[in-house]
Coordinates of N, CA and C in Angstrom, one line a residue:
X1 N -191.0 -148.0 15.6 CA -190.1 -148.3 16.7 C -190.6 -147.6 18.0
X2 N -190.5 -148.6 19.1 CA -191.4 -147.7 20.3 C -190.1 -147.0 21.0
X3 N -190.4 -146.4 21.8 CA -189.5 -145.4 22.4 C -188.8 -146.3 23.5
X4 N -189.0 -147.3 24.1 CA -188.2 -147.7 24.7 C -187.2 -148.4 23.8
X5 N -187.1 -149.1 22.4 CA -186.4 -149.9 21.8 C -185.9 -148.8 20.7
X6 N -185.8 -147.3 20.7 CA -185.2 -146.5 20.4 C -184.0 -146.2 21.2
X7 N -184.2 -145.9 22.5 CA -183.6 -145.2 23.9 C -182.3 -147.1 23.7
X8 N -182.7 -148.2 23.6 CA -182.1 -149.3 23.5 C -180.9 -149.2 22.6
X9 N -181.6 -148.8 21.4 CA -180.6 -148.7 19.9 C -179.8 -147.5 19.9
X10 N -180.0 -146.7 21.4 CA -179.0 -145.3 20.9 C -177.7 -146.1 22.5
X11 N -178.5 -146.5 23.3 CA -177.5 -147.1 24.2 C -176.5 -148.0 23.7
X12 N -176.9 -149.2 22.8 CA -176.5 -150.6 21.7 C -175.3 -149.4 20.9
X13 N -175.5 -148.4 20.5 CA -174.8 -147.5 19.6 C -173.3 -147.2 20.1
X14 N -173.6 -146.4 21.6 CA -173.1 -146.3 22.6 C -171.9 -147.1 22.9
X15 N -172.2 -147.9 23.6 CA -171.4 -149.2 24.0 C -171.0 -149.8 22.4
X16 N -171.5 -150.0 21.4 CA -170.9 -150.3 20.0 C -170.0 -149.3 20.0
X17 N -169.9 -148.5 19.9 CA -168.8 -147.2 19.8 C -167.6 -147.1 21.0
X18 N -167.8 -147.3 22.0 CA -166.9 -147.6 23.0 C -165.8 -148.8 22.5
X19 N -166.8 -150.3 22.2 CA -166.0 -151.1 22.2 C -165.2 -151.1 20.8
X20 N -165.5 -150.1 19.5 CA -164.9 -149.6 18.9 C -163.2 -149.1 19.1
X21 N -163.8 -148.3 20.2 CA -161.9 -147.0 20.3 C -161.3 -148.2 21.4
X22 N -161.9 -149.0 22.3 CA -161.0 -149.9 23.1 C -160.7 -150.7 21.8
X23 N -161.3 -151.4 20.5 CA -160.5 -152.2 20.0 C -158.9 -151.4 19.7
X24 N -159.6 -150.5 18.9 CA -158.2 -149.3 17.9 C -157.1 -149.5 19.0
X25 N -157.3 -148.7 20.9 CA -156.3 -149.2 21.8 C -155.9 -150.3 22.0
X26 N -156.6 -151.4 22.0 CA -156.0 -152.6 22.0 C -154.2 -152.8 21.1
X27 N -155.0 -152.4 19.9 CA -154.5 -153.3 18.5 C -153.3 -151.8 18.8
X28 N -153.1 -150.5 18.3 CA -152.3 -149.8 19.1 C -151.5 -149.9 20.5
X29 N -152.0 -150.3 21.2 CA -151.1 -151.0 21.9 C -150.1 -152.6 22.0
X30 N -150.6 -153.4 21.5 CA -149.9 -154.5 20.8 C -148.9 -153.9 20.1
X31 N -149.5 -153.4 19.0 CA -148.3 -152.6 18.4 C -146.6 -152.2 19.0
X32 N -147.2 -151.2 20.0 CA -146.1 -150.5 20.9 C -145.2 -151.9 21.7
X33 N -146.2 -152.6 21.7 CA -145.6 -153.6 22.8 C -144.7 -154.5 22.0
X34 N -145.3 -155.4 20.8 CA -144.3 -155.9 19.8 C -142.9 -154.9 19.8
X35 N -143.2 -153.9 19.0 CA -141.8 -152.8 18.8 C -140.6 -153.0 20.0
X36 N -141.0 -153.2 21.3 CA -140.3 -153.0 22.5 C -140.2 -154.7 22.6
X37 N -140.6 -155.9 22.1 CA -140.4 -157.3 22.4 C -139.6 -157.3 21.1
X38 N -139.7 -156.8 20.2 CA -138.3 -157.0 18.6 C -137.1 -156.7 19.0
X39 N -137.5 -155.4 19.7 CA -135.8 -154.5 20.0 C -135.3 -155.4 20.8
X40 N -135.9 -156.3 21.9 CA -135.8 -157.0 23.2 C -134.9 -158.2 22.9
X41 N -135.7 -159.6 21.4 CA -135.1 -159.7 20.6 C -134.1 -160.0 20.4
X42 N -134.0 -158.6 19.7 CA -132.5 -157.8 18.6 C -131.3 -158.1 19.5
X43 N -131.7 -157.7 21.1 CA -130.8 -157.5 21.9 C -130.3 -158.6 22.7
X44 N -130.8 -159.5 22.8 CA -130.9 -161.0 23.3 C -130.0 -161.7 21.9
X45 N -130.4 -161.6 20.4 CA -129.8 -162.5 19.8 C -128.2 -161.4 19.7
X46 N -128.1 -160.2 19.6 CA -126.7 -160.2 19.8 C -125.7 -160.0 20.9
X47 N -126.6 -160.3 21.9 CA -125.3 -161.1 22.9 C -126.1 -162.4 23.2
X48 N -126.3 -163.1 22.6 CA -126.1 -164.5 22.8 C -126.8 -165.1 24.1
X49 N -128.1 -164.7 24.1 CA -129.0 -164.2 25.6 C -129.8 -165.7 25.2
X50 N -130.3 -166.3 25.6 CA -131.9 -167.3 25.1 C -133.1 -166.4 24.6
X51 N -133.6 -166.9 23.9 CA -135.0 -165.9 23.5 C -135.8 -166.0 24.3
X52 N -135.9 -167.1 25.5 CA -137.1 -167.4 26.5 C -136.7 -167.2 27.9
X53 N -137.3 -166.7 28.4 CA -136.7 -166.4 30.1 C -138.0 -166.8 30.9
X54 N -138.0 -168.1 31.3 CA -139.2 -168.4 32.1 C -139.2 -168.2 33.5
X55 N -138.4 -167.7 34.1 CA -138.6 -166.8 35.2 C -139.2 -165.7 35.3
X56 N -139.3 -165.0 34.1 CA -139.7 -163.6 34.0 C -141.1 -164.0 33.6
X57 N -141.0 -164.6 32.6 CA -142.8 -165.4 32.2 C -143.6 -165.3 33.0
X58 N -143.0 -166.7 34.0 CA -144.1 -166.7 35.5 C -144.2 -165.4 36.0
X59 N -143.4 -164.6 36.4 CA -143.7 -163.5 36.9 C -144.5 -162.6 36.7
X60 N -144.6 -162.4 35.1 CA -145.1 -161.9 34.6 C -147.0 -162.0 34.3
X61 N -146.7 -163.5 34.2 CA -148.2 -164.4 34.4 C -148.7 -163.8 35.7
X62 N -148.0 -164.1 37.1 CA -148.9 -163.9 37.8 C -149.0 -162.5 38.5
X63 N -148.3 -162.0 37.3 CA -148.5 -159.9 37.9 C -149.8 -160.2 36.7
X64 N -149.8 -160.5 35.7 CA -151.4 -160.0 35.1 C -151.9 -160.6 35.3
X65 N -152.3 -162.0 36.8 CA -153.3 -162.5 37.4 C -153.8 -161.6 38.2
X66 N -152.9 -161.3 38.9 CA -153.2 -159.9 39.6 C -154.1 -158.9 39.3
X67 N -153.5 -158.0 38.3 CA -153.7 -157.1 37.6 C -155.3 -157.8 37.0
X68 N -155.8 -158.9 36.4 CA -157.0 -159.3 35.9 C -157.6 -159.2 37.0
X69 N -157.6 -159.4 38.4 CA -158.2 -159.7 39.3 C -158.9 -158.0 40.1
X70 N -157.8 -157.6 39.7 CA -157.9 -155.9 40.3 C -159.0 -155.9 39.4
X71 N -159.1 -155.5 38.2 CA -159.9 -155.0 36.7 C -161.0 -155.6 36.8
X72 N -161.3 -157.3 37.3 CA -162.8 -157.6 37.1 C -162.7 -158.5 36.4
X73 N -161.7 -158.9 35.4 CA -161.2 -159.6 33.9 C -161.6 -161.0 34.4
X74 N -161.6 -161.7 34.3 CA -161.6 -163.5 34.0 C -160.0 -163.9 34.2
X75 N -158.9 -164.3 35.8 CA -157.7 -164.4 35.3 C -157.0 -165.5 34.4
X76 N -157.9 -166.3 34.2 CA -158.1 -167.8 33.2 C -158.0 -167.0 31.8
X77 N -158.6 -166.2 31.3 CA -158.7 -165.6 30.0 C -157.0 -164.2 29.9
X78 N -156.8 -163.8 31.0 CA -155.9 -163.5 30.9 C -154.8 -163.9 30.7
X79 N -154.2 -165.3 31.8 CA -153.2 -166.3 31.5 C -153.0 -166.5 30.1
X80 N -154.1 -167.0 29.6 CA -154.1 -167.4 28.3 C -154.3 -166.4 26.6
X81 N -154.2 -165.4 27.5 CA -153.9 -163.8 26.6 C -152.3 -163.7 26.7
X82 N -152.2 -163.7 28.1 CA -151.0 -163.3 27.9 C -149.9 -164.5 27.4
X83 N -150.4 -166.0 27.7 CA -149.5 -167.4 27.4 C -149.3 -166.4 25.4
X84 N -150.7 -166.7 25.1 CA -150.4 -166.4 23.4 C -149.6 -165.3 23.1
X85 N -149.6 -164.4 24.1 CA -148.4 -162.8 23.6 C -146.8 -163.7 23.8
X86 N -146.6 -164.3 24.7 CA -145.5 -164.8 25.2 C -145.1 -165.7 23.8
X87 N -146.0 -166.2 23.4 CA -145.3 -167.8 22.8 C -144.8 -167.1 21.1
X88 N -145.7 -165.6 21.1 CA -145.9 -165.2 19.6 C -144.1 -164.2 20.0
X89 N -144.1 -163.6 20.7 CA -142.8 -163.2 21.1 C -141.3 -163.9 21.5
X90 N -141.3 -164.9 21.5 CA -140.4 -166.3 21.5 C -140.2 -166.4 20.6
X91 N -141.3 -166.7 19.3 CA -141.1 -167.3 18.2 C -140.4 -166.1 17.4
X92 N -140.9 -165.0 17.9 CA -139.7 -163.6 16.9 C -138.2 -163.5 17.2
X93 N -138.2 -163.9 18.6 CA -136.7 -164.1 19.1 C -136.0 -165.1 18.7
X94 N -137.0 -166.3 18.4 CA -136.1 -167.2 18.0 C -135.8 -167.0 16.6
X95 N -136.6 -165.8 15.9 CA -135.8 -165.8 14.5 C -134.9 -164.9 14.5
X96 N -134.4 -164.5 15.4 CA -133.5 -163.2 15.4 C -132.0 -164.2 15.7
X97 N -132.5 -165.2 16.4 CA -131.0 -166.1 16.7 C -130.5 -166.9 14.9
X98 N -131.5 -166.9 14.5 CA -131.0 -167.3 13.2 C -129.8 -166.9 12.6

């Protein structure tokens, strides 16, 4: 192995390892976030609230357009990060109205 394609595989190591502990925070943070959209939920099916509040949605959409835009992010990949947290959080509230 030559010394440049060493200096390569300790940087490749590097950046492998980073995008490691960002996954662990990702997936940790989802976590935290579900927890506080159950309770949210919980509290919506017992007073008789809708599970979906699409005012707050859009809002919400275009604060993390924002927010992607600050960061560098793609805000096409974010919409659609955050559409899929939305739709997967609806679907928990609507089983709480059961």
């Amino acid at each position: 192995m030559t010394d440049a394609v060493s200096k390569a595989a300790d940087v490749l190591a590097d950046h492998r390892a980073s995008i490691d502990r960002l996954d662990a925070i990702l997936v940790y943070t989802l976590g935290e976030r579900f927890k506080h959209t159950q309770a949210v939920g919980k509290l919506k099916a017992t007073h008789d609230l809708p599970p979906s509040d699409p005012t707050r949605e859009a809002a919400q959409i275009k604060r993390l357009e924002d927010l992607a835009n600050r960061a560098d992010l793609d805000p096409e990949f974010a919409k659609k990060f955050l559409n899929f947290i939305i739709a997967e959080v609806i679907q928990h509230h609507q089983k709480h109205q059961s």
